PDB file of C-alpha atoms in Angstrom:
ATOM      1  CA  MET A 417      17.802 -23.386  13.907  1.00  0.00           C
ATOM      2  CA  PRO A 418      14.329 -22.849  12.438  1.00  0.00           C
ATOM      3  CA  ALA A 419      13.535 -19.474  10.938  1.00  0.00           C
ATOM      4  CA  GLU A 420      11.991 -16.809  13.086  1.00  0.00           C
ATOM      5  CA  ASN A 421       8.389 -16.128  12.002  1.00  0.00           C
ATOM      6  CA  PRO A 422       7.587 -12.598  13.136  1.00  0.00           C
ATOM      7  CA  ILE A 423       4.322 -12.634  11.152  1.00  0.00           C
ATOM      8  CA  ALA A 424       3.000 -15.619  13.085  1.00  0.00           C
ATOM      9  CA  ARG A 425       4.154 -14.020  16.332  1.00  0.00           C
ATOM     10  CA  HIS A 426       2.382 -10.759  15.474  1.00  0.00           C
ATOM     11  CA  LEU A 427      -0.821 -12.444  14.310  1.00  0.00           C
ATOM     12  CA  ALA A 428      -0.973 -14.474  17.532  1.00  0.00           C
ATOM     13  CA  GLN A 429      -1.472 -11.146  19.338  1.00  0.00           C
ATOM     14  CA  HIS A 430      -3.185  -8.958  16.713  1.00  0.00           C
ATOM     15  CA  PRO A 431      -5.928  -9.706  14.224  1.00  0.00           C
ATOM     16  CA  TYR A 432      -4.045  -8.063  11.319  1.00  0.00           C
ATOM     17  CA  LEU A 433      -0.620  -6.815  10.335  1.00  0.00           C
ATOM     18  CA  ILE A 434      -1.026  -3.390   8.774  1.00  0.00           C
ATOM     19  CA  LEU A 435       1.670  -2.729   6.181  1.00  0.00           C
ATOM     20  CA  ASP A 436       2.843   0.690   5.056  1.00  0.00           C
ATOM     21  CA  GLY A 437       1.978   2.303   1.732  1.00  0.00           C
ATOM     22  CA  ALA A 438       3.887   3.542  -1.284  1.00  0.00           C
ATOM     23  CA  LEU A 439       7.434   4.726  -0.790  1.00  0.00           C
ATOM     24  CA  ALA A 440       8.564   5.846  -4.251  1.00  0.00           C
ATOM     25  CA  THR A 441       5.429   7.741  -5.276  1.00  0.00           C
ATOM     26  CA  GLU A 442       5.253   9.278  -1.779  1.00  0.00           C
ATOM     27  CA  LEU A 443       8.843  10.479  -2.211  1.00  0.00           C
ATOM     28  CA  GLU A 444       7.821  11.946  -5.577  1.00  0.00           C
ATOM     29  CA  ALA A 445       4.919  13.688  -3.928  1.00  0.00           C
ATOM     30  CA  ARG A 446       7.465  15.268  -1.549  1.00  0.00           C
ATOM     31  CA  GLY A 447       9.575  16.635  -4.376  1.00  0.00           C
ATOM     32  CA  CYS A 448      11.932  13.832  -5.429  1.00  0.00           C
ATOM     33  CA  ASP A 449      12.605  13.281  -9.113  1.00  0.00           C
ATOM     34  CA  LEU A 450      12.590   9.500  -9.565  1.00  0.00           C
ATOM     35  CA  ALA A 451      12.762   9.394 -13.354  1.00  0.00           C
ATOM     36  CA  ASP A 452      15.828   7.212 -12.922  1.00  0.00           C
ATOM     37  CA  PRO A 453      16.683   3.488 -13.214  1.00  0.00           C
ATOM     38  CA  LEU A 454      17.409   3.438  -9.457  1.00  0.00           C
ATOM     39  CA  TRP A 455      13.903   4.709  -8.630  1.00  0.00           C
ATOM     40  CA  SER A 456      13.536   5.127  -4.835  1.00  0.00           C
ATOM     41  CA  ALA A 457      17.070   3.781  -4.271  1.00  0.00           C
ATOM     42  CA  LYS A 458      18.276   7.078  -5.770  1.00  0.00           C
ATOM     43  CA  VAL A 459      17.015   8.822  -2.627  1.00  0.00           C
ATOM     44  CA  LEU A 460      19.248   6.641  -0.454  1.00  0.00           C
ATOM     45  CA  LEU A 461      22.115   8.465  -2.161  1.00  0.00           C
ATOM     46  CA  GLU A 462      20.615  11.969  -2.279  1.00  0.00           C
ATOM     47  CA  ASN A 463      18.213  12.510   0.615  1.00  0.00           C
ATOM     48  CA  PRO A 464      18.024   9.568   3.040  1.00  0.00           C
ATOM     49  CA  GLU A 465      16.435  11.746   5.724  1.00  0.00           C
ATOM     50  CA  LEU A 466      13.307  11.974   3.586  1.00  0.00           C
ATOM     51  CA  ILE A 467      13.028   8.160   3.504  1.00  0.00           C
ATOM     52  CA  TYR A 468      13.214   8.169   7.321  1.00  0.00           C
ATOM     53  CA  GLN A 469      10.416  10.759   7.429  1.00  0.00           C
ATOM     54  CA  VAL A 470       8.144   8.707   5.138  1.00  0.00           C
ATOM     55  CA  HIS A 471       8.667   5.633   7.314  1.00  0.00           C
ATOM     56  CA  LEU A 472       7.870   7.645  10.437  1.00  0.00           C
ATOM     57  CA  ASP A 473       4.720   9.100   8.869  1.00  0.00           C
ATOM     58  CA  TYR A 474       3.497   5.599   8.022  1.00  0.00           C
ATOM     59  CA  PHE A 475       4.038   4.424  11.617  1.00  0.00           C
ATOM     60  CA  ARG A 476       2.181   7.478  12.817  1.00  0.00           C
ATOM     61  CA  ALA A 477      -0.662   6.578  10.424  1.00  0.00           C
ATOM     62  CA  GLY A 478      -1.002   3.124  11.993  1.00  0.00           C
ATOM     63  CA  ALA A 479       1.362   0.947   9.953  1.00  0.00           C
ATOM     64  CA  GLN A 480       2.819  -1.956  11.896  1.00  0.00           C
ATOM     65  CA  CYS A 481       5.462  -2.880   9.301  1.00  0.00           C
ATOM     66  CA  ALA A 482       7.860  -0.662   7.371  1.00  0.00           C
ATOM     67  CA  ILE A 483       9.218  -1.973   4.043  1.00  0.00           C
ATOM     68  CA  THR A 484      12.769  -0.785   3.366  1.00  0.00           C
ATOM     69  CA  ALA A 485      13.893   1.382   0.473  1.00  0.00           C
ATOM     70  CA  SER A 486      15.869  -1.493  -1.065  1.00  0.00           C
ATOM     71  CA  TYR A 487      13.434  -2.616  -3.765  1.00  0.00           C
ATOM     72  CA  GLN A 488      15.703  -1.392  -6.539  1.00  0.00           C
ATOM     73  CA  ALA A 489      18.900  -1.234  -4.517  1.00  0.00           C
ATOM     74  CA  THR A 490      21.485  -3.689  -5.810  1.00  0.00           C
ATOM     75  CA  PRO A 491      25.238  -3.598  -6.380  1.00  0.00           C
ATOM     76  CA  GLN A 492      24.522  -4.024 -10.119  1.00  0.00           C
ATOM     77  CA  GLY A 493      22.190  -1.069 -10.104  1.00  0.00           C
ATOM     78  CA  PHE A 494      24.559   1.203  -8.155  1.00  0.00           C
ATOM     79  CA  ALA A 495      27.629   0.295 -10.229  1.00  0.00           C
ATOM     80  CA  PRO A 496      26.915   2.835 -13.018  1.00  0.00           C
ATOM     81  CA  ARG A 497      27.004   5.581 -10.320  1.00  0.00           C
ATOM     82  CA  GLY A 498      30.573   4.603  -9.512  1.00  0.00           C
ATOM     83  CA  LEU A 499      29.794   2.703  -6.292  1.00  0.00           C
ATOM     84  CA  ASP A 500      31.722  -0.478  -5.573  1.00  0.00           C
ATOM     85  CA  GLU A 501      30.046  -3.445  -3.943  1.00  0.00           C
ATOM     86  CA  ALA A 502      31.023  -2.434  -0.428  1.00  0.00           C
ATOM     87  CA  ALA A 503      29.526   1.020  -0.839  1.00  0.00           C
ATOM     88  CA  SER A 504      26.381  -0.455  -2.419  1.00  0.00           C
ATOM     89  CA  LEU A 505      25.891  -2.908   0.400  1.00  0.00           C
ATOM     90  CA  ALA A 506      26.375  -0.112   2.923  1.00  0.00           C
ATOM     91  CA  LEU A 507      23.501   1.788   1.258  1.00  0.00           C
ATOM     92  CA  ILE A 508      21.290  -1.305   1.444  1.00  0.00           C
ATOM     93  CA  GLY A 509      22.150  -1.537   5.138  1.00  0.00           C
ATOM     94  CA  LYS A 510      21.261   2.150   5.465  1.00  0.00           C
ATOM     95  CA  SER A 511      17.805   1.438   4.050  1.00  0.00           C
ATOM     96  CA  VAL A 512      17.283  -0.834   7.080  1.00  0.00           C
ATOM     97  CA  SER A 513      18.697   1.562   9.653  1.00  0.00           C
ATOM     98  CA  LEU A 514      16.412   4.362   8.375  1.00  0.00           C
ATOM     99  CA  ALA A 515      13.336   2.198   8.930  1.00  0.00           C
ATOM    100  CA  GLN A 516      14.645   0.961  12.279  1.00  0.00           C
ATOM    101  CA  GLN A 517      15.294   4.548  13.449  1.00  0.00           C
ATOM    102  CA  ALA A 518      11.795   5.592  12.429  1.00  0.00           C
ATOM    103  CA  ARG A 519      10.406   2.674  14.404  1.00  0.00           C
ATOM    104  CA  SER A 520      12.543   3.520  17.465  1.00  0.00           C
ATOM    105  CA  ASP A 521      11.528   7.195  17.369  1.00  0.00           C
ATOM    106  CA  TYR A 522       7.869   6.302  17.002  1.00  0.00           C
ATOM    107  CA  LEU A 523       8.012   3.802  19.877  1.00  0.00           C
ATOM    108  CA  ALA A 524       9.718   6.382  22.091  1.00  0.00           C
ATOM    109  CA  GLN A 525       6.537   8.422  21.805  1.00  0.00           C
ATOM    110  CA  HIS A 526       4.145   5.439  21.775  1.00  0.00           C
ATOM    111  CA  PRO A 527       5.622   2.759  24.068  1.00  0.00           C
ATOM    112  CA  GLU A 528       2.246   0.998  24.235  1.00  0.00           C
ATOM    113  CA  LYS A 529       2.571  -0.076  20.607  1.00  0.00           C
ATOM    114  CA  THR A 530       3.903  -3.593  20.117  1.00  0.00           C
ATOM    115  CA  GLY A 531       4.909  -5.864  17.262  1.00  0.00           C
ATOM    116  CA  LEU A 532       6.249  -3.243  14.858  1.00  0.00           C
ATOM    117  CA  LEU A 533       8.338  -4.869  12.115  1.00  0.00           C
ATOM    118  CA  VAL A 534      10.871  -3.893   9.483  1.00  0.00           C
ATOM    119  CA  ALA A 535      10.699  -5.967   6.277  1.00  0.00           C
ATOM    120  CA  GLY A 536      13.652  -5.876   3.877  1.00  0.00           C
ATOM    121  CA  SER A 537      12.390  -5.263   0.361  1.00  0.00           C
ATOM    122  CA  VAL A 538      13.724  -7.664  -2.280  1.00  0.00           C
ATOM    123  CA  GLY A 539      12.499  -6.481  -5.655  1.00  0.00           C
ATOM    124  CA  PRO A 540      12.640  -8.752  -8.712  1.00  0.00           C
ATOM    125  CA  TYR A 541      15.360  -8.842 -11.347  1.00  0.00           C
ATOM    126  CA  GLY A 542      12.880  -7.104 -13.610  1.00  0.00           C
ATOM    127  CA  ALA A 543      12.998  -4.027 -11.361  1.00  0.00           C
ATOM    128  CA  TYR A 544      16.764  -3.797 -11.898  1.00  0.00           C
ATOM    129  CA  LEU A 545      16.142  -3.946 -15.677  1.00  0.00           C
ATOM    130  CA  ALA A 546      13.880  -0.861 -15.243  1.00  0.00           C
ATOM    131  CA  ASP A 547      11.821  -1.745 -18.306  1.00  0.00           C
ATOM    132  CA  GLY A 548       8.532  -2.730 -16.698  1.00  0.00           C
ATOM    133  CA  SER A 549       9.275  -6.438 -16.871  1.00  0.00           C
ATOM    134  CA  GLU A 550       8.313  -6.917 -13.201  1.00  0.00           C
ATOM    135  CA  TYR A 551       4.762  -6.825 -14.589  1.00  0.00           C
ATOM    136  CA  ARG A 552       5.494  -9.286 -17.396  1.00  0.00           C
ATOM    137  CA  GLY A 553       8.124 -11.747 -16.147  1.00  0.00           C
ATOM    138  CA  ASP A 554       9.513 -12.072 -19.647  1.00  0.00           C
ATOM    139  CA  TYR A 555      13.157 -12.359 -18.641  1.00  0.00           C
ATOM    140  CA  GLN A 556      15.353 -15.389 -18.357  1.00  0.00           C
ATOM    141  CA  LEU A 557      18.399 -15.995 -16.190  1.00  0.00           C
ATOM    142  CA  PRO A 558      19.893 -19.370 -15.122  1.00  0.00           C
ATOM    143  CA  GLN A 559      19.005 -20.137 -11.524  1.00  0.00           C
ATOM    144  CA  ALA A 560      22.613 -19.851 -10.289  1.00  0.00           C
ATOM    145  CA  GLU A 561      22.909 -16.419 -11.867  1.00  0.00           C
ATOM    146  CA  MET A 562      19.566 -15.308 -10.447  1.00  0.00           C
ATOM    147  CA  MET A 563      20.664 -16.422  -7.007  1.00  0.00           C
ATOM    148  CA  ALA A 564      23.973 -14.574  -7.453  1.00  0.00           C
ATOM    149  CA  PHE A 565      22.047 -11.407  -8.352  1.00  0.00           C
ATOM    150  CA  HIS A 566      19.907 -11.507  -5.223  1.00  0.00           C
ATOM    151  CA  ARG A 567      22.419 -12.917  -2.708  1.00  0.00           C
ATOM    152  CA  PRO A 568      24.407  -9.755  -1.833  1.00  0.00           C
ATOM    153  CA  ARG A 569      21.306  -7.690  -1.124  1.00  0.00           C
ATOM    154  CA  ILE A 570      19.679 -10.412   0.986  1.00  0.00           C
ATOM    155  CA  ARG A 571      22.895 -10.855   2.954  1.00  0.00           C
ATOM    156  CA  ALA A 572      23.132  -7.106   3.547  1.00  0.00           C
ATOM    157  CA  LEU A 573      19.526  -6.935   4.702  1.00  0.00           C
ATOM    158  CA  ALA A 574      20.025  -9.897   7.017  1.00  0.00           C
ATOM    159  CA  GLU A 575      23.228  -8.451   8.492  1.00  0.00           C
ATOM    160  CA  ALA A 576      21.467  -5.116   9.076  1.00  0.00           C
ATOM    161  CA  GLY A 577      18.860  -6.879  11.196  1.00  0.00           C
ATOM    162  CA  VAL A 578      15.608  -6.918   9.251  1.00  0.00           C
ATOM    163  CA  ASP A 579      12.838  -8.889  10.926  1.00  0.00           C
ATOM    164  CA  LEU A 580      11.967 -10.668   7.670  1.00  0.00           C
ATOM    165  CA  LEU A 581      12.228 -10.258   3.922  1.00  0.00           C
ATOM    166  CA  ALA A 582       9.545  -8.829   1.630  1.00  0.00           C
ATOM    167  CA  CYS A 583      10.133 -10.659  -1.684  1.00  0.00           C
ATOM    168  CA  GLU A 584       7.731  -8.537  -3.653  1.00  0.00           C
ATOM    169  CA  THR A 585       6.283  -7.687  -7.056  1.00  0.00           C
ATOM    170  CA  LEU A 586       7.465 -11.068  -8.323  1.00  0.00           C
ATOM    171  CA  PRO A 587       6.294 -11.915 -11.874  1.00  0.00           C
ATOM    172  CA  SER A 588       8.343 -15.017 -12.608  1.00  0.00           C
ATOM    173  CA  PHE A 589       8.051 -18.574 -11.303  1.00  0.00           C
ATOM    174  CA  ALA A 590      11.686 -19.305 -12.129  1.00  0.00           C
ATOM    175  CA  GLU A 591      12.734 -16.281 -10.043  1.00  0.00           C
ATOM    176  CA  LEU A 592      10.521 -17.457  -7.180  1.00  0.00           C
ATOM    177  CA  GLN A 593      12.223 -20.852  -7.292  1.00  0.00           C
ATOM    178  CA  ALA A 594      15.637 -19.146  -7.188  1.00  0.00           C
ATOM    179  CA  LEU A 595      14.658 -16.968  -4.216  1.00  0.00           C
ATOM    180  CA  ILE A 596      13.369 -19.947  -2.270  1.00  0.00           C
ATOM    181  CA  ALA A 597      16.601 -21.838  -2.936  1.00  0.00           C
ATOM    182  CA  LEU A 598      18.584 -18.777  -1.840  1.00  0.00           C
ATOM    183  CA  LEU A 599      16.502 -18.299   1.303  1.00  0.00           C
ATOM    184  CA  ALA A 600      17.701 -21.688   2.482  1.00  0.00           C
ATOM    185  CA  GLU A 601      21.185 -20.130   2.827  1.00  0.00           C
ATOM    186  CA  PHE A 602      19.698 -17.825   5.493  1.00  0.00           C
ATOM    187  CA  PRO A 603      17.917 -20.336   7.700  1.00  0.00           C
ATOM    188  CA  ALA A 604      17.098 -17.834  10.485  1.00  0.00           C
ATOM    189  CA  LEU A 605      15.145 -15.592   8.107  1.00  0.00           C
ATOM    190  CA  SER A 606      11.561 -15.874   6.981  1.00  0.00           C
ATOM    191  CA  ALA A 607      10.000 -14.018   4.091  1.00  0.00           C
ATOM    192  CA  TRP A 608       6.720 -13.101   2.512  1.00  0.00           C
ATOM    193  CA  PHE A 609       6.242 -13.576  -1.197  1.00  0.00           C
ATOM    194  CA  SER A 610       3.937 -11.346  -3.220  1.00  0.00           C
ATOM    195  CA  PHE A 611       3.311 -11.387  -6.939  1.00  0.00           C
ATOM    196  CA  THR A 612       2.128  -9.457  -9.921  1.00  0.00           C
ATOM    197  CA  LEU A 613      -0.519 -11.234 -11.987  1.00  0.00           C
ATOM    198  CA  ARG A 614      -1.574 -11.752 -15.574  1.00  0.00           C
ATOM    199  CA  ASP A 615      -5.083 -12.490 -14.344  1.00  0.00           C
ATOM    200  CA  SER A 616      -6.679 -13.755 -11.151  1.00  0.00           C
ATOM    201  CA  ASP A 617      -5.385 -17.309 -11.709  1.00  0.00           C
ATOM    202  CA  HIS A 618      -1.908 -16.766 -13.197  1.00  0.00           C
ATOM    203  CA  LEU A 619       1.407 -15.183 -12.314  1.00  0.00           C
ATOM    204  CA  SER A 620       2.499 -12.480 -14.785  1.00  0.00           C
ATOM    205  CA  ASP A 621       4.629 -15.034 -16.676  1.00  0.00           C
ATOM    206  CA  GLY A 622       1.573 -17.302 -17.081  1.00  0.00           C
ATOM    207  CA  THR A 623       2.347 -19.831 -14.343  1.00  0.00           C
ATOM    208  CA  PRO A 624      -0.876 -21.081 -12.690  1.00  0.00           C
ATOM    209  CA  LEU A 625      -1.233 -19.832  -9.099  1.00  0.00           C
ATOM    210  CA  THR A 626      -1.944 -23.400  -8.045  1.00  0.00           C
ATOM    211  CA  GLN A 627       1.661 -24.271  -8.976  1.00  0.00           C
ATOM    212  CA  VAL A 628       3.034 -21.139  -7.277  1.00  0.00           C
ATOM    213  CA  VAL A 629       1.166 -21.760  -4.035  1.00  0.00           C
ATOM    214  CA  ASP A 630       2.047 -25.464  -3.961  1.00  0.00           C
ATOM    215  CA  LEU A 631       5.714 -24.484  -3.941  1.00  0.00           C
ATOM    216  CA  LEU A 632       5.224 -21.900  -1.178  1.00  0.00           C
ATOM    217  CA  ASN A 633       3.119 -24.270   0.928  1.00  0.00           C
ATOM    218  CA  ALA A 634       6.136 -26.595   0.940  1.00  0.00           C
ATOM    219  CA  THR A 635       8.493 -23.802   1.996  1.00  0.00           C
ATOM    220  CA  PRO A 636       8.655 -23.439   5.818  1.00  0.00           C
ATOM    221  CA  GLN A 637      10.430 -20.083   5.545  1.00  0.00           C
ATOM    222  CA  ALA A 638       7.533 -18.611   3.533  1.00  0.00           C
ATOM    223  CA  ALA A 639       5.602 -16.813   6.283  1.00  0.00           C
ATOM    224  CA  ALA A 640       2.867 -15.317   4.108  1.00  0.00           C
ATOM    225  CA  LEU A 641       1.953 -14.979   0.429  1.00  0.00           C
ATOM    226  CA  GLY A 642      -0.153 -12.745  -1.697  1.00  0.00           C
ATOM    227  CA  ILE A 643      -0.219  -9.899  -4.198  1.00  0.00           C
ATOM    228  CA  ASN A 644       1.052  -6.385  -4.516  1.00  0.00           C
ATOM    229  CA  CYS A 645       1.320  -3.596  -7.072  1.00  0.00           C
ATOM    230  CA  ILE A 646      -1.749  -4.709  -8.995  1.00  0.00           C
ATOM    231  CA  ALA A 647      -4.853  -2.697  -9.823  1.00  0.00           C
ATOM    232  CA  LEU A 648      -7.172  -2.179  -6.894  1.00  0.00           C
ATOM    233  CA  ASP A 649     -10.178  -3.657  -8.690  1.00  0.00           C
ATOM    234  CA  LYS A 650      -8.296  -6.915  -9.430  1.00  0.00           C
ATOM    235  CA  VAL A 651      -7.503  -7.833  -5.813  1.00  0.00           C
ATOM    236  CA  THR A 652     -10.757  -9.509  -4.722  1.00  0.00           C
ATOM    237  CA  ALA A 653     -10.776 -11.950  -7.653  1.00  0.00           C
ATOM    238  CA  ALA A 654      -7.143 -12.817  -7.004  1.00  0.00           C
ATOM    239  CA  LEU A 655      -7.876 -13.508  -3.327  1.00  0.00           C
ATOM    240  CA  GLN A 656     -10.784 -15.708  -4.373  1.00  0.00           C
ATOM    241  CA  SER A 657      -8.255 -17.783  -6.290  1.00  0.00           C
ATOM    242  CA  LEU A 658      -5.607 -17.832  -3.571  1.00  0.00           C
ATOM    243  CA  SER A 659      -7.755 -18.346  -0.490  1.00  0.00           C
ATOM    244  CA  PRO A 660      -8.675 -22.029  -1.033  1.00  0.00           C
ATOM    245  CA  LEU A 661      -5.060 -22.970  -1.879  1.00  0.00           C
ATOM    246  CA  THR A 662      -3.207 -22.241   1.338  1.00  0.00           C
ATOM    247  CA  ASP A 663      -3.367 -21.997   5.107  1.00  0.00           C
ATOM    248  CA  LYS A 664      -0.578 -19.408   5.161  1.00  0.00           C
ATOM    249  CA  PRO A 665      -1.595 -15.812   5.932  1.00  0.00           C
ATOM    250  CA  LEU A 666      -2.585 -13.890   2.832  1.00  0.00           C
ATOM    251  CA  LEU A 667      -1.300 -10.409   2.137  1.00  0.00           C
ATOM    252  CA  VAL A 668      -2.512  -7.656  -0.177  1.00  0.00           C
ATOM    253  CA  TYR A 669      -1.028  -4.265  -0.894  1.00  0.00           C
ATOM    254  CA  PRO A 670      -2.341  -3.010  -4.233  1.00  0.00           C
ATOM    255  CA  ASN A 671      -2.067   0.321  -5.977  1.00  0.00           C
ATOM    256  CA  SER A 672      -4.291   3.239  -5.049  1.00  0.00           C
ATOM    257  CA  GLY A 673      -7.062   2.867  -7.627  1.00  0.00           C
ATOM    258  CA  GLU A 674      -5.637   5.481  -9.985  1.00  0.00           C
ATOM    259  CA  GLN A 675      -4.738   4.355 -13.504  1.00  0.00           C
ATOM    260  CA  TYR A 676      -1.159   4.202 -14.792  1.00  0.00           C
ATOM    261  CA  ASP A 677      -0.428   5.188 -18.407  1.00  0.00           C
ATOM    262  CA  ALA A 678       2.648   3.224 -19.415  1.00  0.00           C
ATOM    263  CA  THR A 679       3.164   5.446 -22.485  1.00  0.00           C
ATOM    264  CA  SER A 680       3.268   8.768 -20.681  1.00  0.00           C
ATOM    265  CA  LYS A 681       4.546   7.126 -17.445  1.00  0.00           C
ATOM    266  CA  ARG A 682       1.974   9.111 -15.498  1.00  0.00           C
ATOM    267  CA  TRP A 683      -0.785   8.261 -13.060  1.00  0.00           C
ATOM    268  CA  HIS A 684      -4.285   9.537 -13.748  1.00  0.00           C
ATOM    269  CA  SER A 685      -6.970  10.060 -11.155  1.00  0.00           C
ATOM    270  CA  CYS A 686     -10.246   8.284 -11.632  1.00  0.00           C
ATOM    271  CA  GLY A 687     -12.005  11.378 -10.287  1.00  0.00           C
ATOM    272  CA  SER A 688     -13.343  12.215  -6.859  1.00  0.00           C
ATOM    273  CA  GLY A 689     -15.055   9.434  -4.999  1.00  0.00           C
ATOM    274  CA  HIS A 690     -13.173   6.548  -6.600  1.00  0.00           C
ATOM    275  CA  PRO A 691     -12.801   3.506  -4.284  1.00  0.00           C
ATOM    276  CA  THR A 692      -9.800   3.321  -1.983  1.00  0.00           C
ATOM    277  CA  PRO A 693      -8.053   0.267  -0.461  1.00  0.00           C
ATOM    278  CA  ALA A 694      -9.997   0.794   2.768  1.00  0.00           C
ATOM    279  CA  ASP A 695     -13.297   0.582   0.857  1.00  0.00           C
ATOM    280  CA  HIS A 696     -12.426  -2.918  -0.316  1.00  0.00           C
ATOM    281  CA  LEU A 697     -11.080  -4.090   3.039  1.00  0.00           C
ATOM    282  CA  PRO A 698     -14.199  -6.001   4.258  1.00  0.00           C
ATOM    283  CA  ALA A 699     -14.184  -8.196   1.140  1.00  0.00           C
ATOM    284  CA  TRP A 700     -10.455  -8.884   1.448  1.00  0.00           C
ATOM    285  CA  ILE A 701     -10.718  -9.792   5.098  1.00  0.00           C
ATOM    286  CA  ALA A 702     -13.642 -12.112   4.355  1.00  0.00           C
ATOM    287  CA  LEU A 703     -11.372 -13.914   1.915  1.00  0.00           C
ATOM    288  CA  GLY A 704      -8.587 -14.381   4.467  1.00  0.00           C
ATOM    289  CA  ALA A 705      -6.331 -11.345   4.076  1.00  0.00           C
ATOM    290  CA  ARG A 706      -4.399 -10.802   7.327  1.00  0.00           C
ATOM    291  CA  LEU A 707      -1.620  -8.470   6.063  1.00  0.00           C
ATOM    292  CA  VAL A 708      -2.987  -5.335   4.352  1.00  0.00           C
ATOM    293  CA  GLY A 709      -1.395  -2.165   3.078  1.00  0.00           C
ATOM    294  CA  GLY A 710      -0.804  -0.208  -0.093  1.00  0.00           C
ATOM    295  CA  CYS A 711       1.578   0.082  -2.999  1.00  0.00           C
ATOM    296  CA  CYS A 712       1.973   2.741  -5.719  1.00  0.00           C
ATOM    297  CA  ARG A 713       0.184   6.049  -5.103  1.00  0.00           C
ATOM    298  CA  THR A 714      -1.145   5.068  -1.712  1.00  0.00           C
ATOM    299  CA  THR A 715      -0.382   7.505   1.090  1.00  0.00           C
ATOM    300  CA  PRO A 716      -0.203   7.717   4.892  1.00  0.00           C
ATOM    301  CA  GLU A 717      -3.847   8.816   4.746  1.00  0.00           C
ATOM    302  CA  ASP A 718      -4.762   5.557   2.998  1.00  0.00           C
ATOM    303  CA  ILE A 719      -2.931   3.544   5.642  1.00  0.00           C
ATOM    304  CA  ALA A 720      -4.667   5.519   8.395  1.00  0.00           C
ATOM    305  CA  ALA A 721      -8.019   4.632   6.809  1.00  0.00           C
ATOM    306  CA  ILE A 722      -7.036   0.939   6.675  1.00  0.00           C
ATOM    307  CA  ALA A 723      -5.917   1.059  10.321  1.00  0.00           C
ATOM    308  CA  GLN A 724      -9.223   2.616  11.337  1.00  0.00           C
ATOM    309  CA  ARG A 725     -11.210  -0.045   9.464  1.00  0.00           C
ATOM    310  CA  CYS A 726      -9.153  -2.823  11.014  1.00  0.00           C
ATOM    311  CA  ALA A 727      -9.595  -1.349  14.489  1.00  0.00           C
ATOM    312  CA  GLY A 728     -13.342  -1.265  13.884  1.00  0.00           C
TER     313      GLY A 728
END
């Protein structure tokens, strides 16, 4: 049976698919302490109701797709907290049910809305390492071991009923190859693939984007491709590189425009009046972006501004 392609189905009826914004930094803004290797997955253990509320606020802002709180949720990551695999997989399933409940509650109040999706977040192996390597891609794991790392989470997301997978913040071509091989074990699922970059022409590990996109063009289950969690001012140049390479829908969900200091592990504002994702939207759309949202430090207000621009 061929994979469902909810992105194609949505884009046949709507000009864009508006993604949500940051989850982890939004949870921090609401009082969560995420100075922890589990990052946002820690809140699945401690305060899942708050994750539900963030999802609901993004739907209210105009998001048409919620990305689950499973980016850093893996059995390997939960094991140091004393959770066995069954308990870990149950938490991954809970990340899906929280997003689905937010969608159901929003639709109960807005039955005219259609095409709302839940995408199961599949963060890279580098996110589990919690050392910033999802922005470098400087880790090595044999393909079979990489597939074994990702398989339980993908199976849990599939069994919980996600509409598609969000394989995101990927820095490594070898990991991309492993995920594509693994996706074939779930033939009913499609996925989007988004990357971090070294520059506008290369994946973080140095692989040319031409090679990356060639592989995804040959992958029927790859429903869209693009970039996330990169600096706001780097997006347009990256889209200029990607746009001529593929007919698949392009997606962008960059950071807010604030600057991250890796030494202090703090975000710094660029001052009042700095550009926002919505300010860049016309250029991104002109280059073929059809899925748009935000990553770190973006807020429901940012998504509302994107939704307004798209509606206009």
